[in-house]
CSV table of C-alpha atoms in Angstrom, one decimal:
chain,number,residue,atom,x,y,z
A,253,UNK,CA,20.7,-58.5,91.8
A,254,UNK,CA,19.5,-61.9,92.6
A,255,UNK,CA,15.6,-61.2,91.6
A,256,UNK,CA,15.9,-59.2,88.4
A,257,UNK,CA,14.5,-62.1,86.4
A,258,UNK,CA,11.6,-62.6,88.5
A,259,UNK,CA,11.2,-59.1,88.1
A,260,UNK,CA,11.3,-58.6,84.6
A,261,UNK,CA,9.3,-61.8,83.9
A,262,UNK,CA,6.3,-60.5,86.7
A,263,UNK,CA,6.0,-57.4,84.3
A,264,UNK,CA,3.1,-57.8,82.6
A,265,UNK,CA,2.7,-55.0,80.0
A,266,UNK,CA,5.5,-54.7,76.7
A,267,UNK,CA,6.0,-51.2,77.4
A,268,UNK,CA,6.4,-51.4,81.1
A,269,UNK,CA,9.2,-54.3,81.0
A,270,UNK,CA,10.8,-52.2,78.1
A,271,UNK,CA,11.1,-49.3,80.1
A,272,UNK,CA,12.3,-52.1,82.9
A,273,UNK,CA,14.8,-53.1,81.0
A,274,UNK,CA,16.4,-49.5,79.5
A,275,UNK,CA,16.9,-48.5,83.1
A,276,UNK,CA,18.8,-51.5,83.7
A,277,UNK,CA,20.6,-51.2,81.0
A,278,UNK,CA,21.3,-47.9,81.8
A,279,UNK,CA,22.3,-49.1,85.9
A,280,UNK,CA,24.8,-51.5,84.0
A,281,UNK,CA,26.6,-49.3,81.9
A,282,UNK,CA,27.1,-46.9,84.6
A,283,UNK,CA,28.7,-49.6,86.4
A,284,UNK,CA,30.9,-50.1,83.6
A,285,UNK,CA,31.9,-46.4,84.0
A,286,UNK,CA,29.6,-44.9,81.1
A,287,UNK,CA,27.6,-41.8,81.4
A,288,UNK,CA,23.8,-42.4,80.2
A,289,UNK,CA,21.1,-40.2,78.9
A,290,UNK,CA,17.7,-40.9,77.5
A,291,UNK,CA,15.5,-38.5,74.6
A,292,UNK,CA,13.3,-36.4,76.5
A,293,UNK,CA,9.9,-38.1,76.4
A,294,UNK,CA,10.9,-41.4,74.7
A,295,UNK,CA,10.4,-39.5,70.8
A,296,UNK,CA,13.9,-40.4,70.2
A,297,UNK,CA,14.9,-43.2,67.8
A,298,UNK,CA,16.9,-44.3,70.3
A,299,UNK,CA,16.2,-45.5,73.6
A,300,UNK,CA,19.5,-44.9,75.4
A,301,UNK,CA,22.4,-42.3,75.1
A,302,UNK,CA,26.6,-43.8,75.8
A,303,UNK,CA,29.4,-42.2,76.5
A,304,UNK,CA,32.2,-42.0,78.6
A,305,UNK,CA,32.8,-38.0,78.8
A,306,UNK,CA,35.8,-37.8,76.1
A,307,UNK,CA,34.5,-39.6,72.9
A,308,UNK,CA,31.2,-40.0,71.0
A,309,UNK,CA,27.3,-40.2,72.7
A,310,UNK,CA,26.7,-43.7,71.2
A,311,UNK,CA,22.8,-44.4,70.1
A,312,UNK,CA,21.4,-47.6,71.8
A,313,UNK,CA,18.3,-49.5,70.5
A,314,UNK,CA,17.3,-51.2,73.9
A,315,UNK,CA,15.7,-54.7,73.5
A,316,UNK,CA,14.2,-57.1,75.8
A,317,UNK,CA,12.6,-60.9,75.1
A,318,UNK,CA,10.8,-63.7,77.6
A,319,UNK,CA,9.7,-65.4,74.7
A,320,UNK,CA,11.1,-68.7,73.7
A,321,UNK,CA,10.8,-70.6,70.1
A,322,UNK,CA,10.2,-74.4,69.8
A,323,UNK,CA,13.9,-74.7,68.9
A,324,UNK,CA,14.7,-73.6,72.8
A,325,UNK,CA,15.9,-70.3,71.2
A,326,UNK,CA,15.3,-66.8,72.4
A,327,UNK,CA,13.5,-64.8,69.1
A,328,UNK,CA,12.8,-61.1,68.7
A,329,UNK,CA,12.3,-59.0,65.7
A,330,UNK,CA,14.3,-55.2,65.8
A,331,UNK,CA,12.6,-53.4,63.8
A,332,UNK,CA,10.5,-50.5,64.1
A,333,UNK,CA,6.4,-49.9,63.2
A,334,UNK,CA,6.3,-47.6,59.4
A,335,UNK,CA,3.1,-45.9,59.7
A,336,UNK,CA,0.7,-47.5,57.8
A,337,UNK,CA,2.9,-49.4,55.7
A,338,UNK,CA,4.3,-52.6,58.3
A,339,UNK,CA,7.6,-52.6,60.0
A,340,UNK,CA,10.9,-51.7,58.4
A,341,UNK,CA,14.6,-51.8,60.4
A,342,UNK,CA,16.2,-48.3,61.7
A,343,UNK,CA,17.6,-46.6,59.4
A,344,UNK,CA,21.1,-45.8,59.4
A,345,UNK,CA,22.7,-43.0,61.4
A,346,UNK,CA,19.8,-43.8,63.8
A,347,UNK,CA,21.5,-46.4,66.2
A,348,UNK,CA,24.8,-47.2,67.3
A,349,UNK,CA,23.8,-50.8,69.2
A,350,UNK,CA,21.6,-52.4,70.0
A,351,UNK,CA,21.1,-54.0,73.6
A,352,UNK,CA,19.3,-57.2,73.8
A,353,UNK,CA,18.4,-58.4,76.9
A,354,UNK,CA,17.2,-62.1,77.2
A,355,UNK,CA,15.3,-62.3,80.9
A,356,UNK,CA,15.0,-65.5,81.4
A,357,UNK,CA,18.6,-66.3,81.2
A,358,UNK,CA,19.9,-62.8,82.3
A,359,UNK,CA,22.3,-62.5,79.6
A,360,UNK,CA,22.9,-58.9,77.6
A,361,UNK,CA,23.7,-59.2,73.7
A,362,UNK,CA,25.4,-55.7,72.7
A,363,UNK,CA,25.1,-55.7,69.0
A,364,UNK,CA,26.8,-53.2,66.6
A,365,UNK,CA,24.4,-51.8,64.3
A,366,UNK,CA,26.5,-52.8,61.2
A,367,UNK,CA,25.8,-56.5,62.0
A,368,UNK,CA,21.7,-56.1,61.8
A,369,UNK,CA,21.7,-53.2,59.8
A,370,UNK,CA,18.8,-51.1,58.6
A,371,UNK,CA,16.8,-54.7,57.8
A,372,UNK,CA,13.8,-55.7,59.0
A,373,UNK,CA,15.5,-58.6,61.3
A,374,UNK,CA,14.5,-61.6,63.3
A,375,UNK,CA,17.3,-63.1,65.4
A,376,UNK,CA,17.3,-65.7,67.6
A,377,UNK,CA,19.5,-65.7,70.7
A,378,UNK,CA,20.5,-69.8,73.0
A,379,UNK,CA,23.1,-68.8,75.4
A,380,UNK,CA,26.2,-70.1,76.0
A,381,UNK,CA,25.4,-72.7,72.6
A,382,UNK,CA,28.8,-72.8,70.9
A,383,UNK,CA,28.5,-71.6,66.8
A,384,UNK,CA,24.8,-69.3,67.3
A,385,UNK,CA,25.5,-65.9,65.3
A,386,UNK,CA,25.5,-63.8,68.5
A,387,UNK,CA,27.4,-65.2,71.1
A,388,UNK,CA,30.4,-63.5,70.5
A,389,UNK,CA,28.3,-60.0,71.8
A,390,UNK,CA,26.7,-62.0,75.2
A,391,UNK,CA,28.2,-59.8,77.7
A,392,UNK,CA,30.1,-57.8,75.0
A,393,UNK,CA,30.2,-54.3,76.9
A,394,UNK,CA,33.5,-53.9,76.0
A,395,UNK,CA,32.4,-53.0,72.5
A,396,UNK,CA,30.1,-50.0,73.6
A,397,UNK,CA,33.5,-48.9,76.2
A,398,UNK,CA,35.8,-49.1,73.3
A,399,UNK,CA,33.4,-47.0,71.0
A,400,UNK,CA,33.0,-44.2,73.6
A,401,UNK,CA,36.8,-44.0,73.3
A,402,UNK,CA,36.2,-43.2,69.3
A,403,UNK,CA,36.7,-47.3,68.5
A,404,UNK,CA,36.3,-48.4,64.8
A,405,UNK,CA,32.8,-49.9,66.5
A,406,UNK,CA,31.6,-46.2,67.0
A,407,UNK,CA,29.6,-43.9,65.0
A,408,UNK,CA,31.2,-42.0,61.7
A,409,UNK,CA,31.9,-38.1,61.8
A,410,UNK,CA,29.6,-36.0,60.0
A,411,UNK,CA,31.0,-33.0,58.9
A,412,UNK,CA,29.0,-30.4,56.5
A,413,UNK,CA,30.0,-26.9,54.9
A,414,UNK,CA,27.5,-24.1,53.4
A,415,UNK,CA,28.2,-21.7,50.9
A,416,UNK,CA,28.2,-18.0,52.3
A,417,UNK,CA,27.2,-16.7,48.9
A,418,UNK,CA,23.9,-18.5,48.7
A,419,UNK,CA,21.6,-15.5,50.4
A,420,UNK,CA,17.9,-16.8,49.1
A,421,UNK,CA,17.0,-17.4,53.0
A,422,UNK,CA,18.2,-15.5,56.0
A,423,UNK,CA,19.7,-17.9,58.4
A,424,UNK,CA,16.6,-17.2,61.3
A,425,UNK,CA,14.2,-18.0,58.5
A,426,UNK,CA,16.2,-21.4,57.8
A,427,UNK,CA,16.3,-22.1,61.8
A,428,UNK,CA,12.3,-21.4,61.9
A,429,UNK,CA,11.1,-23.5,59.5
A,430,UNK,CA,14.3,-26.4,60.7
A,431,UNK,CA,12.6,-26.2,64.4
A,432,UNK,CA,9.0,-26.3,62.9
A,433,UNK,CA,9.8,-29.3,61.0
A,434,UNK,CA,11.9,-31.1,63.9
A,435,UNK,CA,8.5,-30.3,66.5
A,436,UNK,CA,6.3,-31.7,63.9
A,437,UNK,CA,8.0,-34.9,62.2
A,438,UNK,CA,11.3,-35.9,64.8
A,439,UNK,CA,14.4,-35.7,63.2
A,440,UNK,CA,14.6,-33.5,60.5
A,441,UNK,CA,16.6,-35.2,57.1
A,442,UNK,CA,17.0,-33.6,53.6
């Protein structure tokens, strides 16, 4: 699209070129083949859902930056508000990648979560400069089409087991006070 930087770049409010920028994210990976989802109401720690139909739904931390350091460098911090405390990085089983879009230059990093981690991170982004951190993801969508296919880049299997013996709580009472807690604080973790 010839005008998508202008585009981006005219859109005033954070939130409004976020948005922007998840649903062109999510127009590119469908036209890498992907199927694409999104958490009902933006409450997900995620912003974007991947897959391709056969392998996992990949969790994608969308991303997107106009602002440019003194250096000539594209900065952005991923990390995510803590309440009252500050800012903290996403914790882990929360994202998969994270997509970072740099408007001005219309260039896409896609970042596996293991190289930013659950850190509070600033990274800084020039591309096409030979030796930065990143440039191996610029235009790395390969990475998120060889997760979907259960890559070692994807997401871990989680598999869990429950003793039939234990009979202290009926399994309704259990799914009660599960959905109470998931309406009231997000994801539910013990």
């Amino acid at each position: 699209m010839k005008h998508r930087k202008i585009i981006g770049g005219r859109i005033k409010g954070t939130r409004e070129r976020g948005a922007w920028a998840e649903l062109y994210f999510m127009v590119l990976a469908m036209s890498y083949g992907l199927k694409v989802s999104s958490p009902y109401g933006g409450l997900g720690p995620y912003d974007v859902g991947v897959e391709n139909g056969t392998g996992p739904i990949l969790r994608v931390q969308v991303k997107c930056t106009l602002y440019q350091c003194s250096t000539g460098s594209y900065c952005m911090s991923i990390n995510m508000k803590d309440g009252f405390r500050g800012r903290k990085g996403y914790a882990p089983g929360t994202v998969d990648f994270f997509a970072i879009y740099i408007i001005p230059t219309d260039d896409w990093y896609i970042i596996p979560y293991a190289v930013v981690g659950d850190r509070d991170a600033n990274v800084f982004f020039k591309p096409g400069m030979r030796g930065q951190r990143y440039e191996k993801y610029r235009e790395a969508w390969h990475l998120l089409l060889d997760a979907c296919k259960g890559g070692a880049e994807g997401p871990i299997d989680i598999q869990a087991c429950c003793d039939e013996t234990d009979t202290t709580e009926s399994a309704r009472e259990v799914m009660e006070r599960t959905a109470i807690r998931k309406m009231f604080w997000g994801v539910f973790q013990e």
